[in-house]
Coordinates of C-alpha atoms and ligand atoms in Angstrom, one line a residue:
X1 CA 3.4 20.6 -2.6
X2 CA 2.9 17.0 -3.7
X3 CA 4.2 13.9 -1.9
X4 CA 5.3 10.7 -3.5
X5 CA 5.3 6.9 -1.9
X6 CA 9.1 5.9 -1.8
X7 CA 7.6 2.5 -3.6
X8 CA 6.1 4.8 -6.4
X9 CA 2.4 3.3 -6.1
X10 CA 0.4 4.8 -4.2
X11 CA -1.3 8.0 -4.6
X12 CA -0.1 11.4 -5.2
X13 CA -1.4 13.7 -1.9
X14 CA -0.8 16.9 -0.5
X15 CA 0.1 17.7 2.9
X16 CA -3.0 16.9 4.4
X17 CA -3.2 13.8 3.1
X18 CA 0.2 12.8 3.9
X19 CA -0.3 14.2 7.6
X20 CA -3.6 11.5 7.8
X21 CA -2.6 8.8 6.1
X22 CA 0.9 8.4 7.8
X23 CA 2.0 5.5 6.2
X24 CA 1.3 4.8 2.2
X25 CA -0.6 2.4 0.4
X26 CA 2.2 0.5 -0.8
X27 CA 3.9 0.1 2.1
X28 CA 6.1 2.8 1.2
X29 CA 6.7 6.3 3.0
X30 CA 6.3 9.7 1.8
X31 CA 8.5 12.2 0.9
X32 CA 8.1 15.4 -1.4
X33 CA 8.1 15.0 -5.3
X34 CA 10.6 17.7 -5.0
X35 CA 12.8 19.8 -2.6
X36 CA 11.9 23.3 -1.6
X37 CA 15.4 25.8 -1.5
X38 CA 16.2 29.0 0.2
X39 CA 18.1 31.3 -1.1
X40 CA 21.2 32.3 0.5
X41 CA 19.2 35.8 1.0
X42 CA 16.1 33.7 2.9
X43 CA 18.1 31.9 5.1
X44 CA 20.1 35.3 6.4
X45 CA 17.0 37.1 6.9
X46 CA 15.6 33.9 8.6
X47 CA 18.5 35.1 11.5
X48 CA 16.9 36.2 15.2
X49 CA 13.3 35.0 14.4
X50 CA 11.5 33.4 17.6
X51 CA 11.6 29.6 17.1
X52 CA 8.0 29.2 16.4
X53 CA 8.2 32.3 13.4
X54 CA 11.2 30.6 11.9
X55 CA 9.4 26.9 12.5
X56 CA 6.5 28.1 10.2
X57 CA 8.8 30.2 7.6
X58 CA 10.8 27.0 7.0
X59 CA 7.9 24.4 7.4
X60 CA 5.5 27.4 4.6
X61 CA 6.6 25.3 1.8
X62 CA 5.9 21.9 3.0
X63 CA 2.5 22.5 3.7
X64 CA 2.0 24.4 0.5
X65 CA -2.0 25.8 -0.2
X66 CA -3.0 23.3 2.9
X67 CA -3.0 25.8 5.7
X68 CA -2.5 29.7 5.3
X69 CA 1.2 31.0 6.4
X70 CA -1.0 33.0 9.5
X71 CA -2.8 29.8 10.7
X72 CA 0.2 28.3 10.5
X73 CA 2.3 30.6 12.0
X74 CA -1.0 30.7 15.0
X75 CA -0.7 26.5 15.1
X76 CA 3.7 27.2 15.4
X77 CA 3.3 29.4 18.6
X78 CA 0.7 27.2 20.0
X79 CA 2.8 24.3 20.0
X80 CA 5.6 25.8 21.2
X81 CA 4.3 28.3 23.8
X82 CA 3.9 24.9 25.7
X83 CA 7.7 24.3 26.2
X84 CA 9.7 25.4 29.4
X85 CA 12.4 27.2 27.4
X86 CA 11.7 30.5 25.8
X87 CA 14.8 29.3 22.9
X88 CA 12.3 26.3 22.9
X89 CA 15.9 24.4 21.7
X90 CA 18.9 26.3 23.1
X91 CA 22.2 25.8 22.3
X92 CA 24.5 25.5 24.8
X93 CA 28.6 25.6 24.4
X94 CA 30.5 22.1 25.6
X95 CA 34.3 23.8 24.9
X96 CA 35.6 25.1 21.6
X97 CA 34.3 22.5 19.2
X98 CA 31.5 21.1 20.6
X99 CA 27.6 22.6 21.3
X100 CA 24.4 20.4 22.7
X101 CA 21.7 21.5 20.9
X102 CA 18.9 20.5 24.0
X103 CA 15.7 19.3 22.8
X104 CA 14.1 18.3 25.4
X105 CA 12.1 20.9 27.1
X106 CA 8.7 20.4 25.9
X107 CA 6.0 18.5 28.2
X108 CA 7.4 14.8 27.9
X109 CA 11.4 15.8 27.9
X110 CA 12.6 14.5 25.0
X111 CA 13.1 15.6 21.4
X112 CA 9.7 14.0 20.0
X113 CA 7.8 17.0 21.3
X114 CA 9.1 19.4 19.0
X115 CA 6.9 17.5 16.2
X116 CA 4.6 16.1 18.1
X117 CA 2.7 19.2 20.2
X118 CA 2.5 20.6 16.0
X119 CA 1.3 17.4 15.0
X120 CA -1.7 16.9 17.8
X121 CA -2.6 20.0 16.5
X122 CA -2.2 19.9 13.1
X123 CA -4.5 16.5 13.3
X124 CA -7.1 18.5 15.0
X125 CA -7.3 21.3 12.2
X126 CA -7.6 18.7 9.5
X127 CA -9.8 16.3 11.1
X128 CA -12.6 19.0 11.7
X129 CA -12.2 20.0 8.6
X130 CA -12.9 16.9 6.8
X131 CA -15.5 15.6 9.7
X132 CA -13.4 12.5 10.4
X133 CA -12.4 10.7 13.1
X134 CA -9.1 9.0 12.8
X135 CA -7.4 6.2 15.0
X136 CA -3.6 6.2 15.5
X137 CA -1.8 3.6 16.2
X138 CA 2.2 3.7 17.7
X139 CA 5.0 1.9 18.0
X140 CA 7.5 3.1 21.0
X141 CA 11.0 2.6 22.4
X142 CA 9.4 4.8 25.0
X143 CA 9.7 8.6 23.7
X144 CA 7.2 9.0 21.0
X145 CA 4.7 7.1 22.9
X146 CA 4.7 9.4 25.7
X147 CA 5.0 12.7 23.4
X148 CA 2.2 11.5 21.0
X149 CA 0.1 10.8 24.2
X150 CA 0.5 14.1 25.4
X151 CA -0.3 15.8 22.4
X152 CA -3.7 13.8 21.3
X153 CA -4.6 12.6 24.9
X154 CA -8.6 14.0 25.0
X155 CA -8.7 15.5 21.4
X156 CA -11.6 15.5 19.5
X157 CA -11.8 13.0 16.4
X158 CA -8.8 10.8 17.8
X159 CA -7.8 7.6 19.7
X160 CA -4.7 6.4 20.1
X161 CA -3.2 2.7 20.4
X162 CA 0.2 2.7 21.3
X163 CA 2.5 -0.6 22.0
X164 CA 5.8 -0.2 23.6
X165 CA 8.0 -3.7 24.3
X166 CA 6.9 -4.6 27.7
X167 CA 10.3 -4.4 30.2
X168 CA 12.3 -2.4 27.9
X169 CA 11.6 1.4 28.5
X170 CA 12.9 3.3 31.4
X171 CA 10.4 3.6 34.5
X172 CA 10.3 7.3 33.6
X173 CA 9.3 6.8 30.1
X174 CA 6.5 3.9 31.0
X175 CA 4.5 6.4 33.6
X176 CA 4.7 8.8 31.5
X177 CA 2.4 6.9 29.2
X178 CA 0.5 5.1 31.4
X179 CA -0.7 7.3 34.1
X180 CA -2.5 9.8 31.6
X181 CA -5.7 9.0 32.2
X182 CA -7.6 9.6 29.0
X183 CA -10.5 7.7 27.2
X184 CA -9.2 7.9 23.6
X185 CA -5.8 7.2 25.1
X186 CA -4.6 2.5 25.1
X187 CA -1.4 1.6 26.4
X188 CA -0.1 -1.3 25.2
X189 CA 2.5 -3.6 26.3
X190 CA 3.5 -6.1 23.8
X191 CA 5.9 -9.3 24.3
X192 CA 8.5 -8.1 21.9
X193 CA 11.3 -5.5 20.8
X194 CA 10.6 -2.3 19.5
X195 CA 11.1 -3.7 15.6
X196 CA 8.3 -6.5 16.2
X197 CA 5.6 -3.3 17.2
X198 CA 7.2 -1.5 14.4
X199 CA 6.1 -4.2 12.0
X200 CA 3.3 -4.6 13.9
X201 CA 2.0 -1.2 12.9
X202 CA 3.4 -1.3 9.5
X203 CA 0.9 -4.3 8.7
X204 CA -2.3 -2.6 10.7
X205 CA -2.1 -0.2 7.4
X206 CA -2.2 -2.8 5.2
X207 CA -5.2 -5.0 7.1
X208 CA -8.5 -4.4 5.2
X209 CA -10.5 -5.8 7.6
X210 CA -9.0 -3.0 9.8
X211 CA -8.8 -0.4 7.3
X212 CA -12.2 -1.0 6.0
X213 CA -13.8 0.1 10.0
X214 CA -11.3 2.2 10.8
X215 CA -9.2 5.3 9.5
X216 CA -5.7 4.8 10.7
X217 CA -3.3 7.5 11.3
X218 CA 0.6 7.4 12.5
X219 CA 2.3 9.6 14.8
X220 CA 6.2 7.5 14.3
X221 CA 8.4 9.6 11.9
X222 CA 7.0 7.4 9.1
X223 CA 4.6 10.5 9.1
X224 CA 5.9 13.1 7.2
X225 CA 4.9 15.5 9.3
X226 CA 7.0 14.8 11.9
X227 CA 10.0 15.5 10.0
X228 CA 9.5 18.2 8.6
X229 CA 8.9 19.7 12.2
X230 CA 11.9 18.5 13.0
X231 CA 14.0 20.1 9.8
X232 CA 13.5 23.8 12.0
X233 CA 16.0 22.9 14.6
X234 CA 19.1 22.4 12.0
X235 CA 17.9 25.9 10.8
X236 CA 18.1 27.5 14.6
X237 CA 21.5 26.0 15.3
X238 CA 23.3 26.8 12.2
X239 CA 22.0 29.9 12.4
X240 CA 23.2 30.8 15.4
X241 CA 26.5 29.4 14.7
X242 CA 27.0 32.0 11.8
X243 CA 25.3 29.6 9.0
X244 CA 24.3 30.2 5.8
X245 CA 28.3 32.2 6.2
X246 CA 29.8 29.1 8.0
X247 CA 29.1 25.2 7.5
X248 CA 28.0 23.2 11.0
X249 CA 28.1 19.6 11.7
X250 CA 25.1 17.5 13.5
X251 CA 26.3 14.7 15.5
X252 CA 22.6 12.7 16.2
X253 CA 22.0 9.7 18.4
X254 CA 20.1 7.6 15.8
X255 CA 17.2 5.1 15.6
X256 CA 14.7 4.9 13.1
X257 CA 16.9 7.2 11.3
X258 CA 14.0 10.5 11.7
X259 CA 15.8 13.0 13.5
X260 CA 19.1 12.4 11.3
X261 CA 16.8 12.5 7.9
X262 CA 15.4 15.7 8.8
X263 CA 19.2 17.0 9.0
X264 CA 19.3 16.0 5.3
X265 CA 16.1 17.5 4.1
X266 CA 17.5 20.8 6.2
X267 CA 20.5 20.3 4.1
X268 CA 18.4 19.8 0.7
X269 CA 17.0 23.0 1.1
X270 CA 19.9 24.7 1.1
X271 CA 21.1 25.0 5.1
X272 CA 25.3 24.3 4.5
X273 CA 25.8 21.3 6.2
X274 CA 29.2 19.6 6.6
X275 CA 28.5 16.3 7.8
X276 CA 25.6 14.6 9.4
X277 CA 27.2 12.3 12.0
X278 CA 25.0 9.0 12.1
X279 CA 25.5 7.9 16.0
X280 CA 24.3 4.7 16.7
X281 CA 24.6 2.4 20.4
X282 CA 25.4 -1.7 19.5
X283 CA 22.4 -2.0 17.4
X284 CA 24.5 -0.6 14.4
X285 CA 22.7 -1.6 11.1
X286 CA 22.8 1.8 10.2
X287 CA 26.1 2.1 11.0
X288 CA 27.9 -1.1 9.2
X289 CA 25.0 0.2 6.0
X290 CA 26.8 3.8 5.8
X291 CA 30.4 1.8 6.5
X292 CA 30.3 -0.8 4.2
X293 CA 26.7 -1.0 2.7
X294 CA 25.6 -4.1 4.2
X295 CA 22.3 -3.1 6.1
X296 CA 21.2 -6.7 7.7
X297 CA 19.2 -6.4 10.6
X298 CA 20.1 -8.7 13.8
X299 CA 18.4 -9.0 16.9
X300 CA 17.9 -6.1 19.2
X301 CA 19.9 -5.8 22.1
X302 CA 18.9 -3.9 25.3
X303 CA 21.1 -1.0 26.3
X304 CA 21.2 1.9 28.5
X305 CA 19.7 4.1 25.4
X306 CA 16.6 2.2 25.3
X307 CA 15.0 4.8 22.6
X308 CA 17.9 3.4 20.3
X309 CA 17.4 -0.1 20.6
X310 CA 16.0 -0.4 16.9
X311 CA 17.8 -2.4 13.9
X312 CA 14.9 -2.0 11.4
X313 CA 14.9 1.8 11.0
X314 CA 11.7 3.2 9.1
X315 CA 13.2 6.6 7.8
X316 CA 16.3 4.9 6.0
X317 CA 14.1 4.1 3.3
X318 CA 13.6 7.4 2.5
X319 CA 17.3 8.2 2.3
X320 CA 18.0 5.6 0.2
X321 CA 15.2 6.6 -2.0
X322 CA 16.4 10.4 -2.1
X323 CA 19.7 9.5 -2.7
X324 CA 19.7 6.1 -5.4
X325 CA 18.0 7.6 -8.1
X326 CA 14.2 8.5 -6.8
X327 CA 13.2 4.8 -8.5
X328 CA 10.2 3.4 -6.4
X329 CA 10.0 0.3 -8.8
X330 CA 13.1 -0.8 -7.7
X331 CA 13.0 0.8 -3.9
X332 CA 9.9 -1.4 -3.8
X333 CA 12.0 -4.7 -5.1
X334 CA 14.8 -4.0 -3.1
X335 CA 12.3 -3.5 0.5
X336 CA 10.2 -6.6 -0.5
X337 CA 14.0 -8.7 -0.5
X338 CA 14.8 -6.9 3.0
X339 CA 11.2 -7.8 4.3
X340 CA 11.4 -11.3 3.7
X341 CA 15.3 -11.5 4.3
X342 CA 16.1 -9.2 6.9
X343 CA 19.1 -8.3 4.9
X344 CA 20.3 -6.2 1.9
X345 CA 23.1 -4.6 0.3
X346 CA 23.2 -0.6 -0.4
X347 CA 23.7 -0.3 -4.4
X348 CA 26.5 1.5 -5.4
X349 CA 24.9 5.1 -6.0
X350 CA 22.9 4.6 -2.3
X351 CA 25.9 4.0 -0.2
X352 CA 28.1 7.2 -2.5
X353 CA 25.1 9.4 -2.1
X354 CA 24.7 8.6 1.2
X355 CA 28.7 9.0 1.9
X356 CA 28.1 12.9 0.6
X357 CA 26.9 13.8 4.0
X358 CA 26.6 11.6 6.3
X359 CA 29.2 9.5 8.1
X360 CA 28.6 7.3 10.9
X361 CA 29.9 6.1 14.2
X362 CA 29.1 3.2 16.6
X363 CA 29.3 3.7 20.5
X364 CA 29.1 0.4 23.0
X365 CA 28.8 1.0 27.0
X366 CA 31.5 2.2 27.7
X367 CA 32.3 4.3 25.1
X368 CA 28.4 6.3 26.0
X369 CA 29.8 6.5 30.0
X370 CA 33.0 8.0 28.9
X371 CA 31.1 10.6 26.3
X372 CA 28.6 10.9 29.6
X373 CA 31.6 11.6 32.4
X374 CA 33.4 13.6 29.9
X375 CA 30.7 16.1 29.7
X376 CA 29.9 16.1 33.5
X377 CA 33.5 16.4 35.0
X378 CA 34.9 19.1 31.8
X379 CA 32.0 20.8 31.1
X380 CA 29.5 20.4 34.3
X381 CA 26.9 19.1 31.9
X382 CA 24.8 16.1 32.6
X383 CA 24.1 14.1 29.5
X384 CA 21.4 11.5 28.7
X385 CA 22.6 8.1 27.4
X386 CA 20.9 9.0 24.0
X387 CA 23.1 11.8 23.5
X388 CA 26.3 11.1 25.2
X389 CA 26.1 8.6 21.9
X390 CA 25.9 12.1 20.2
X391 CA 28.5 13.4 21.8
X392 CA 30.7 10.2 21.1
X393 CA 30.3 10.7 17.4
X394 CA 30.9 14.2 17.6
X395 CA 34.1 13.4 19.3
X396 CA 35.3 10.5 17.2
X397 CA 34.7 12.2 13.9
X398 CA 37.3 14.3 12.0
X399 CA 36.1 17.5 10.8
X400 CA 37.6 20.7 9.6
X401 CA 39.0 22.8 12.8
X402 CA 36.5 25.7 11.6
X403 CA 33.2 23.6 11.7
X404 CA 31.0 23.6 14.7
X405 CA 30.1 20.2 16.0
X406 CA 26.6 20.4 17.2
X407 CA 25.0 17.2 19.5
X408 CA 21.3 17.1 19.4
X409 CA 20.6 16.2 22.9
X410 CA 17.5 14.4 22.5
X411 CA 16.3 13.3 26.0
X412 CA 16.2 14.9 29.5
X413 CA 18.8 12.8 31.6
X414 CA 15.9 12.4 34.1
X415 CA 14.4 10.2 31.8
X416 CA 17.2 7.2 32.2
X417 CA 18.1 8.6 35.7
X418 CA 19.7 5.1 36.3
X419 CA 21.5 4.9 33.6
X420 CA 22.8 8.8 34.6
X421 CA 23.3 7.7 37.7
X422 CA 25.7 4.8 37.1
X423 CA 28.1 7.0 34.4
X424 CA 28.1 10.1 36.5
X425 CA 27.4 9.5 40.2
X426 CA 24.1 12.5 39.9
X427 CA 21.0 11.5 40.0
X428 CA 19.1 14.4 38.0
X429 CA 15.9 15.0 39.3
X430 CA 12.9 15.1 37.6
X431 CA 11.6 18.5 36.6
X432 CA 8.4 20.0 38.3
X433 CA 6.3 20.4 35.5
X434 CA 6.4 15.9 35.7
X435 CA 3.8 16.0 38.4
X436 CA 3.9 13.2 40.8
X437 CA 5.0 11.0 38.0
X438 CA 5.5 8.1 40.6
X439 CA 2.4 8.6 42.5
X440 CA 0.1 8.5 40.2
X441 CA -2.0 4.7 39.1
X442 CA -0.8 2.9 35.8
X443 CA -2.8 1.6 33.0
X444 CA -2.0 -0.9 30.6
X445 CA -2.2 -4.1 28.6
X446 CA 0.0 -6.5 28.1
X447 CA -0.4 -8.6 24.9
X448 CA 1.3 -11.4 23.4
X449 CA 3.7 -10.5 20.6
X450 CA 1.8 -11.6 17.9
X451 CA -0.4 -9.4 15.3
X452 CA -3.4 -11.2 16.2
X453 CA -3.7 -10.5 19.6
X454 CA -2.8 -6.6 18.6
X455 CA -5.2 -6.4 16.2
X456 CA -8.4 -8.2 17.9
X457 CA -7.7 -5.6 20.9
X458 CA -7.8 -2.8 18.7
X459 CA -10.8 -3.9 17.1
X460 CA -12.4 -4.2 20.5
X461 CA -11.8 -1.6 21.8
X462 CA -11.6 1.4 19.1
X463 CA -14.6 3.4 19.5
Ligands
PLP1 C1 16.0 10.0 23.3 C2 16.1 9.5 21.9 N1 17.3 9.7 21.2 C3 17.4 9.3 19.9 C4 16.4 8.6 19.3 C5 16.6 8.2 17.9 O1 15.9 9.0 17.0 P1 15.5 8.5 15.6 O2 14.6 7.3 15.8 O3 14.7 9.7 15.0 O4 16.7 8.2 14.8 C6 15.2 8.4 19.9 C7 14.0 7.7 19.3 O5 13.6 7.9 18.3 C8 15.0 8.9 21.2 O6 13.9 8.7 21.9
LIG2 N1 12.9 6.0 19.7 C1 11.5 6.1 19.3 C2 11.2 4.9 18.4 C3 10.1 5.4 17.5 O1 10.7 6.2 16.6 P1 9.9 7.3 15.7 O2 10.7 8.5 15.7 O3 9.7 6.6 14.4 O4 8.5 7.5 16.3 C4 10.7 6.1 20.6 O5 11.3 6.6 21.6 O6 9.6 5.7 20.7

């Protein structure tokens, strides 16, 4: 399998390059040249298989001559022999229409861990293998942080930087980064939003004097890899809702667009999809881009779904280069305008492509605490802001009677207790396997939000 740079100049590389070099040369991100399909006839016989077997049968093609299908397969039920839930993502029935499709019961609680306990591991194999030592540096709204530092913390061959905005994750999702006590493991708190350590990250790939000491890896969906782990979970809902024989729909509480563009990929190779349901809090660029194709990013407000609290969202780039043609000449044209704008307008064949499958929906406060109570009071299900957003959309959108609407729950309500707390009058507990999550000493640094002062501490301090 090859992989291409959405900006069309950077190098062709295989999976283990992709996995490596997280972002691309050229600023762009990678997707492959072309998509694998399944035949009606695979994706039936995929039915029953334990999650990790069907995880590597539907990631085999992906990863192409870079890892056999058996050390795959051995990597697959590593990873997931860590979560709590033998489904490792169940599904679980709201009423009639609606399913949650929980994603949250690997070591951090949230949905990141599905990619992220592969991708430690997947990191690991390749870096031994090519006698390298790589340096990752993160960007978090708080759940990727945590997940990728759980996953890497005391690996071989690997450090990790990661900068969360300082005052704008949930207490949960803070300690969970900064009370693992790990040398290759630097918390950083940055003066900022989410999209300014985003960008941050973005222009470490592009810094020579950086790139030239040190090998710089991503864990944030602008890896590939992390998409394609999570492409499995579309496969284990649908096909437990009758799919390839019956069409589902995926309501997904969206960010940086990832876990929504893995739903299309699922879709590309062949999983029947009726509608991907884009569910975004306040911060709706995505929302008014699929609407009305005008994707102009504002200033981040903070909400109750803190995760969500993005407007400049990575994977949307690869969307619009599946769906307007595949031309990274004029991707590259069209991102340099946004990048010194902060605004653009979809062309005419992104925003019909896009329209194809995916349809979008906007949730404010109140309409996530309704979504939230809803589900507590009708269904005794306690919901986490991120997906009560899911739910919202799920609710709001107009589907055929027949089609399943699933909501990927992507967060443990434990996480935003608060926030759970205020919609629902439960406080949900932590679960045991958290430790003493509030006993135990914090470590971080808090920056300035500027690239300079990011970028001299990383240089200090990388081994
Ligand atoms: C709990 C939760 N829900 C939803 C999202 C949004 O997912 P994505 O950024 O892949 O769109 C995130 C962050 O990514 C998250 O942490
Ligand atoms: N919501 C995320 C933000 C980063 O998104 P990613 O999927 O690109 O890593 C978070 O919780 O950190």
């Amino acid at each position: 399998m090859e992989y291409v740079s959405t900006r069309g100049a950077a190098p062709v590389l295989d999976f283990e390059g992709v996995t490596l070099a997280g972002l691309a040369q050229d600023g762009g991100l990678y997707v492959p040249r072309e998509w694998p399909r399944f035949s009606h006839t695979e994706i039936t016989a995929m039915r029953g298989l334990p999650y990790a077997r069907l995880a590597a049968r539907v990631m085999q093609p992906f990863v192409g001559g870079c890892l056999g299908a058996e050390r795959l397969g051995e990597l697959c039920e590593q990873a997931y022999g860590r979560f709590a839930h033998r489904a490792v993502t169940p599904l679980v029935q709201l009423d009639e229409r609606n399913w949650v499709l929980e994603l949250f019961h690997g070591p951090t609680l949230a949905f990141k861990d599905v990619a992220l306990q592969l991708l430690g591991l997947l990191f690991e194999e390749f870096l031994a293998r090519e006698k390298s030592q790589l340096t990752i540096v993160g960007a978090t709204s708080g759940d990727t942080g945590s997940a990728a530092i759980d996953a890497v913390a005391n690996r071989d061959n690997v450090e990790i930087f990661m900068l969360h905005p300082a005052g704008r994750v949930s207490d949960v999702q803070r300690r969970q980064m900064t009370t693992v006590r790990a040398a290759n493991v630097h918390n950083i708190a940055i003066e900022g939003s989410f999209d300014d350590a985003q960008a941050m990250v973005k222009r470490i790939f592009a810094d020579e004097t950086v790139t030239s000491r040190l090998r710089i890896g991503a864990v944030n969906s602008i890896n590939w890899a992390r998409l394609m782990a999570q492409v499995v979970y579309y496969f284990a809902a649908a096909l437990q809702l009758g799919g390839p024989e019956r069409k589902v729909a995926f309501s997904v509480p969206t960010g940086n667009f990832g876990d929504v563009f893995a739903g299309h990929v699922a879709a590309r190779m062949g999983l029947p999809i009726e509608k991907l349901v884009v569910a975004t809090n306040v911060n709706d660029i995505l929302h008014r881009a699929l609407s009305d194709g005008d994707y102009s990013a504002g200033e981040v407000t903070s909400t109750a779904s803190p995760s969500m609290d993005i407007q400049v969202s990575s994977n949307f780039e690869r969307l619009l280069f599946d769906v307007g043609g595949r031309d990274g000449v004029a991707l590259a044209e069209q991102m340099r305008g946004f990048d010194l704008t902060r605004a653009m307008r979809l062309t005419e064949a992104q925003s019909q492509g896009a329209l194809d499958l995916f349809t979008s929906v906007r949730a404010d406060a109140s309409d996530m605490a309704s979504a939230m109570d809803w589900a507590s009071r009708h269904c005794g299900q306690i919901l986490d802001p991120h997906t009560a957003i899911g739910l919202h959309g799920a609710q709001q959108v107009d589907l055929p009677a027949d089609v399943p609407k699933v909501t990927l729950a992507t967060a443990h309500p434990a996480k935003f207790r608060d926030a759970v707390e205020r919609a629902t009058g439960f406080r949900p507990a932590l679960p045991a396997r958290m430790g003493h999550l509030f006993e135990r000493e914090e470590a971080f640094e808090t920056l300035p939000g500027t690239y300079e002062a990011v970028r001299a501490y990383i240089l200090e301090h990388a081994a």
